[in-house]
Coordinates of C-alpha atoms and ligand atoms in Angstrom, one line a residue:
M1 CA 7.0 13.6 -24.0
M2 CA 6.2 9.7 -23.2
T3 CA 8.9 10.0 -20.3
E4 CA 7.3 13.3 -18.6
R5 CA 3.9 11.6 -19.0
I6 CA 5.3 8.5 -16.7
N7 CA 7.3 10.6 -14.0
R8 CA 4.0 12.5 -13.4
L9 CA 1.7 9.6 -13.0
N10 CA 4.9 7.7 -11.2
T11 CA 4.9 10.8 -8.7
I12 CA 1.1 10.9 -8.5
A13 CA 1.2 7.3 -7.7
T14 CA 4.0 7.6 -4.8
Q15 CA 1.4 10.6 -3.1
V16 CA -1.8 8.1 -3.1
R17 CA 0.6 5.6 -1.7
R18 CA 1.5 7.7 0.9
D19 CA -2.1 9.0 1.2
V20 CA -3.5 5.3 1.9
V21 CA -0.8 4.8 4.7
N22 CA -1.8 8.6 6.4
T23 CA -5.8 7.8 5.8
I24 CA -5.8 4.1 7.6
Y25 CA -3.2 5.6 10.4
Y26 CA -5.6 8.4 11.1
A27 CA -8.6 5.9 10.8
G28 CA -7.6 3.6 13.0
D29 CA -8.7 0.6 10.9
G30 CA -8.3 -0.3 7.2
H31 CA -6.9 -2.5 4.4
P32 CA -3.3 -1.1 3.2
G33 CA -1.8 -4.2 1.6
P34 CA -4.8 -4.5 -0.6
S35 CA -4.7 -0.6 -1.8
L36 CA -1.0 -0.6 -2.0
S37 CA -1.7 -3.8 -4.7
I38 CA -3.7 -1.2 -6.9
A39 CA -2.1 2.3 -6.6
D40 CA -0.6 2.3 -10.3
I41 CA -3.4 0.9 -12.1
L42 CA -5.7 3.5 -10.3
T43 CA -3.4 6.3 -10.8
A44 CA -3.1 5.0 -14.8
L45 CA -7.0 4.9 -15.0
Y46 CA -8.1 8.3 -13.2
F47 CA -5.2 10.4 -14.1
D48 CA -4.4 9.6 -17.7
I49 CA -6.9 6.9 -19.5
M50 CA -10.3 7.5 -18.3
R51 CA -12.5 10.1 -19.1
L52 CA -14.1 12.0 -16.5
N53 CA -15.3 15.6 -14.8
P54 CA -14.9 15.8 -11.2
V55 CA -16.9 18.9 -11.1
D56 CA -19.6 17.0 -12.3
P57 CA -19.4 13.3 -11.1
G58 CA -22.7 12.2 -12.2
W59 CA -21.4 13.3 -16.0
Q60 CA -23.6 10.8 -18.3
Q61 CA -20.8 10.3 -20.7
R62 CA -18.0 9.4 -17.8
D63 CA -16.3 6.4 -17.9
R64 CA -17.4 4.0 -14.7
F65 CA -15.0 2.8 -12.7
I66 CA -16.2 -0.2 -10.5
L67 CA -13.9 -1.6 -7.3
S68 CA -14.7 -4.9 -7.0
K69 CA -12.5 -5.4 -4.3
G70 CA -14.4 -2.7 -2.2
H71 CA -12.4 -3.3 0.9
A72 CA -9.1 -1.6 -1.3
C73 CA -11.4 1.3 -1.3
P74 CA -8.6 3.9 0.4
M75 CA -6.9 3.8 -2.5
L76 CA -10.0 5.0 -4.5
Y77 CA -10.6 7.6 -2.2
A78 CA -6.8 8.8 -2.4
V79 CA -7.3 9.2 -5.8
L80 CA -10.2 10.9 -5.9
A81 CA -9.2 13.3 -3.3
R82 CA -6.2 13.8 -5.9
R83 CA -8.3 14.1 -8.9
G84 CA -10.3 17.0 -7.5
Y85 CA -13.8 15.2 -6.1
F86 CA -13.2 16.6 -2.2
P87 CA -10.2 17.6 -0.5
P88 CA -7.7 15.2 0.4
V89 CA -8.0 16.6 4.2
E90 CA -11.4 14.5 4.2
L91 CA -9.5 11.5 3.9
K92 CA -9.1 11.5 7.5
T93 CA -12.5 11.2 8.2
L94 CA -12.7 7.5 7.1
R95 CA -14.5 4.7 8.8
S96 CA -15.7 7.4 11.2
L97 CA -19.5 7.8 11.6
G98 CA -21.0 10.1 9.3
S99 CA -18.1 10.4 6.8
R100 CA -19.0 10.2 3.2
L101 CA -16.1 7.8 3.1
Q102 CA -17.0 4.6 4.4
G103 CA -14.7 1.5 4.9
H104 CA -16.4 0.1 1.8
P105 CA -17.4 2.2 -1.2
V106 CA -21.1 3.4 -1.1
M107 CA -21.8 5.0 -4.2
K108 CA -24.9 7.5 -2.7
S109 CA -22.2 8.7 -0.1
T110 CA -19.2 9.5 -2.1
P111 CA -18.8 11.9 -5.3
G112 CA -17.1 9.6 -7.9
V113 CA -17.8 6.3 -6.4
D114 CA -19.6 4.7 -9.3
A115 CA -20.5 1.4 -7.5
T116 CA -21.4 0.2 -4.3
S117 CA -19.2 -2.5 -3.0
G118 CA -17.1 -4.5 -0.4
S119 CA -19.4 -8.1 -0.5
L120 CA -17.0 -9.7 -3.0
G121 CA -17.7 -11.0 -6.6
H122 CA -20.5 -8.2 -8.1
G123 CA -18.3 -6.1 -9.8
I124 CA -18.2 -7.8 -13.3
S125 CA -21.7 -8.4 -12.9
Q126 CA -22.2 -4.3 -11.9
G127 CA -20.4 -3.6 -15.2
C128 CA -22.2 -5.9 -17.5
G129 CA -25.4 -3.9 -16.5
M130 CA -23.8 -0.6 -16.8
A131 CA -22.4 -1.3 -20.4
I132 CA -25.5 -2.7 -21.5
A133 CA -26.9 0.3 -20.4
A134 CA -24.5 2.6 -22.0
N135 CA -24.9 0.4 -25.3
R136 CA -28.5 0.9 -25.0
R137 CA -28.4 4.6 -24.6
G138 CA -25.4 4.8 -27.3
D139 CA -23.6 6.5 -25.2
D140 CA -19.3 5.5 -26.1
N141 CA -18.4 5.8 -22.4
L142 CA -16.5 2.8 -21.0
V143 CA -17.0 0.5 -17.6
F144 CA -13.3 -0.6 -15.9
V145 CA -14.1 -3.3 -13.7
L146 CA -10.9 -4.2 -11.1
T147 CA -11.3 -7.2 -8.7
G148 CA -8.8 -9.1 -6.5
D149 CA -7.9 -12.5 -7.9
G150 CA -9.1 -14.2 -4.4
E151 CA -12.4 -12.6 -5.3
L152 CA -12.5 -15.1 -8.3
N153 CA -13.4 -17.8 -6.0
E154 CA -17.0 -16.3 -6.1
G155 CA -19.2 -18.4 -8.4
I156 CA -21.2 -15.3 -9.6
V157 CA -17.6 -13.8 -11.0
W158 CA -17.9 -16.6 -13.9
E159 CA -21.7 -16.2 -14.6
A160 CA -21.0 -12.6 -15.2
A161 CA -17.9 -13.1 -17.0
M162 CA -20.1 -15.6 -19.6
C163 CA -22.8 -12.7 -20.2
V164 CA -20.4 -9.8 -20.5
A165 CA -19.1 -12.3 -23.2
K166 CA -22.4 -13.7 -24.8
F167 CA -23.7 -9.9 -25.4
K168 CA -20.6 -8.6 -26.8
L169 CA -20.0 -6.5 -24.4
A170 CA -16.5 -4.4 -25.7
N171 CA -17.4 -1.4 -23.8
V172 CA -16.1 -3.6 -20.6
I173 CA -12.5 -3.9 -19.4
A174 CA -11.6 -6.0 -16.8
I175 CA -8.8 -6.2 -14.5
V176 CA -7.5 -8.6 -12.6
D177 CA -5.2 -7.7 -9.3
N178 CA -3.4 -10.9 -9.7
N179 CA -1.3 -10.8 -6.4
G180 CA -1.6 -13.9 -5.5
V181 CA -2.7 -13.6 -2.1
Q182 CA -6.0 -13.3 -0.1
S183 CA -7.3 -12.4 3.4
G184 CA -6.2 -16.1 4.4
G185 CA -3.5 -17.2 2.5
T186 CA -2.3 -17.9 -0.9
V187 CA -5.1 -17.7 -3.7
E188 CA -3.8 -20.7 -5.0
K189 CA -4.2 -22.7 -1.8
I190 CA -7.2 -21.5 -0.4
G191 CA -9.5 -22.1 -3.9
G192 CA -7.4 -23.4 -6.4
L193 CA -7.3 -20.5 -8.9
V194 CA -5.1 -21.8 -11.3
K195 CA -4.2 -21.1 -15.1
L196 CA -6.0 -18.0 -14.8
R197 CA -5.4 -16.8 -18.2
E198 CA -6.7 -20.0 -19.8
K199 CA -9.9 -19.6 -17.6
W200 CA -11.2 -16.0 -19.2
E201 CA -9.8 -17.1 -22.5
A202 CA -12.4 -20.3 -22.2
F203 CA -15.0 -17.6 -21.0
G204 CA -14.9 -15.8 -24.3
W205 CA -12.5 -12.8 -22.8
Y206 CA -9.4 -11.8 -25.0
T207 CA -7.2 -11.9 -22.1
V208 CA -3.5 -10.0 -21.6
E209 CA -1.0 -10.3 -18.6
I210 CA 0.8 -7.4 -17.7
D211 CA 3.2 -5.9 -14.8
G212 CA 0.5 -4.1 -12.9
H213 CA 3.4 -1.7 -11.4
N214 CA 5.0 -0.7 -14.9
M215 CA 2.8 2.9 -15.4
E216 CA 4.6 2.8 -19.5
Q217 CA 3.0 -1.0 -20.0
L218 CA -0.4 0.4 -18.0
I219 CA -1.1 3.6 -19.9
S220 CA -0.2 1.8 -23.4
V221 CA -2.3 -0.8 -23.3
L222 CA -5.0 0.8 -21.2
D223 CA -5.0 3.4 -24.0
N224 CA -5.2 0.7 -26.9
A225 CA -8.1 -1.1 -24.6
A226 CA -10.0 2.3 -24.5
K227 CA -9.5 3.4 -27.9
R228 CA -11.0 0.0 -29.1
G229 CA -13.6 -0.3 -26.6
R230 CA -15.1 3.3 -27.9
A231 CA -14.8 2.5 -31.5
S232 CA -17.8 1.0 -33.7
R233 CA -17.7 -2.8 -33.9
E234 CA -16.7 -2.3 -37.6
K235 CA -13.2 -0.2 -36.7
R236 CA -12.7 -2.4 -33.6
E237 CA -11.9 -5.0 -36.6
G238 CA -7.7 -5.4 -36.5
M239 CA -7.2 -3.0 -33.6
S240 CA -4.4 -4.8 -31.0
I241 CA -3.9 -4.3 -27.7
V242 CA -0.4 -5.6 -27.5
A243 CA 2.1 -5.6 -29.8
D244 CA 3.3 -9.8 -29.5
Q245 CA -0.5 -11.0 -29.6
A246 CA -3.3 -11.2 -32.3
P247 CA -5.8 -8.4 -31.8
P248 CA -8.9 -9.6 -30.0
H249 CA -12.1 -10.5 -32.3
P250 CA -14.5 -7.2 -32.5
D251 CA -17.1 -8.7 -30.1
Q252 CA -15.0 -9.4 -27.3
P253 CA -14.3 -8.1 -24.1
V254 CA -10.5 -7.7 -22.6
V255 CA -9.6 -8.9 -19.5
F256 CA -6.2 -7.6 -17.9
I257 CA -4.3 -10.0 -16.0
A258 CA -2.4 -7.5 -13.9
H259 CA 0.8 -9.2 -11.7
T260 CA 0.9 -7.3 -8.9
I261 CA 2.4 -7.3 -5.3
K262 CA 0.5 -6.8 -2.4
G263 CA 1.6 -3.8 -0.2
K264 CA 3.5 -2.5 -3.2
G265 CA 6.2 0.5 -2.5
L266 CA 6.7 -0.3 1.4
P267 CA 9.1 -3.2 1.7
Y268 CA 8.0 -4.1 5.1
M269 CA 4.9 -4.3 3.6
E270 CA 5.6 -6.3 0.2
G271 CA 4.3 -9.8 -0.1
N272 CA 3.4 -9.8 3.8
N273 CA 0.0 -11.3 4.2
A274 CA 0.0 -9.2 7.6
W275 CA -0.9 -6.2 6.3
H276 CA -3.9 -7.4 4.2
K277 CA -5.8 -5.8 7.4
R278 CA -3.5 -3.5 9.6
V279 CA -2.7 -0.3 11.0
P280 CA 0.6 1.3 11.1
T281 CA 2.4 2.3 14.1
D282 CA 3.5 5.5 14.7
E283 CA 7.2 4.1 13.7
E284 CA 5.9 2.1 10.7
R285 CA 4.3 5.3 9.4
E286 CA 7.3 7.7 10.0
Q287 CA 9.2 4.8 8.0
A288 CA 6.6 4.9 4.9
M289 CA 6.7 8.7 4.9
S290 CA 10.6 8.8 4.9
I291 CA 10.4 6.1 1.9
L292 CA 7.4 7.7 0.2
G293 CA 7.7 11.5 0.9
G294 CA 5.4 13.9 -0.8
L295 CA 2.8 15.9 1.0
D296 CA 1.0 15.3 4.2
L297 CA -3.5 15.3 4.3
E298 CA -3.6 18.6 4.4
Ligands
TPP1 C1 -18.3 -12.3 -0.1 C2 -17.3 -12.1 0.6 N1 -16.7 -12.9 1.2 C3 -15.7 -12.8 2.0 C4 -15.6 -11.1 2.8 C5 -14.1 -11.2 3.2 N2 -12.9 -10.5 2.4 C6 -12.8 -9.5 2.4 S1 -11.0 -9.2 1.9 C7 -10.9 -10.9 1.4 C8 -10.1 -11.7 0.6 C9 -10.4 -10.9 -0.9 O1 -9.0 -11.5 -1.6 P1 -8.2 -10.9 -3.0 O2 -9.9 -11.0 -4.0 O3 -7.7 -11.3 -3.6 O4 -7.9 -9.4 -2.5 P2 -6.7 -8.8 -2.1 O5 -6.6 -9.4 -0.7 O6 -5.8 -9.0 -2.9 O7 -7.1 -7.2 -1.9 C10 -12.5 -11.4 1.6 C11 -12.1 -13.2 1.7 C12 -15.8 -10.4 1.3 N3 -15.5 -9.0 2.0 N4 -16.8 -10.5 0.7

């Protein structure tokens, strides 16, 4: 049963990787490396973990997802299309005038997009507001926020992280796409971002390091975090996230530091930052198709 579930999700992750290559190829612009980095995380969320209704994207009880590193939206669009929010063929319109699929996510344009992003740094802050609103309404929906690691150079991230912990927003689940690289080089060299785990812990968050490409691990920890996030404070007591770590305090928000590889899935892109923002040539696209298989955008 578990194997079937993992195999199904891994097949979808491969399909959406293929979609991203095609989408950026047709658009003639976009960010393939940052998108492939988050394929497995988004597949786990949208096809297994989140409470959603693609037929009614504005459903109030839905879980929210904020792609704080908005430049990776080709992957968000691919996942939304395959999940049924709009036809996959529409992915071909990425970045064209009048398209619902702009180069960075726009919540009022695209069905399924919960937050406008692109200017880095704002996702945790947006999530903080959405989580407070859910609590005030008495809803048990969750707010997932995915940030880049280079993005954590933005000061507002830490101000917002402090607020989420202060307001005891256990309904926020953050994931850091910790691929170690940003547009201009390594994250450590550019912003001096070190001791990430200790930083989040110091800001009051329960911090778990995971392999962001291991589907089995992803769904296990995200499932635990989601069940905990929906539970009452009383029931959260003692609910654990991973076997080898003590459970969080019932008031703590959870952050996953997901170790990932930029460009994951295509060996010629993996760890090569030239693919931060670049369009595949005809040959490179063909090569990607032969590695990833699956369906075209139609
Ligand atoms: C406020 C702001 N500053 C700069 C940029 C330009 N920018 C786009 S992507 C990027 C790098 C982001 O790095 P990271 O968060 O590690 O994401 P990844 O490259 O892994 O996708 C930068 C600086 C931006 N979009 N917003």
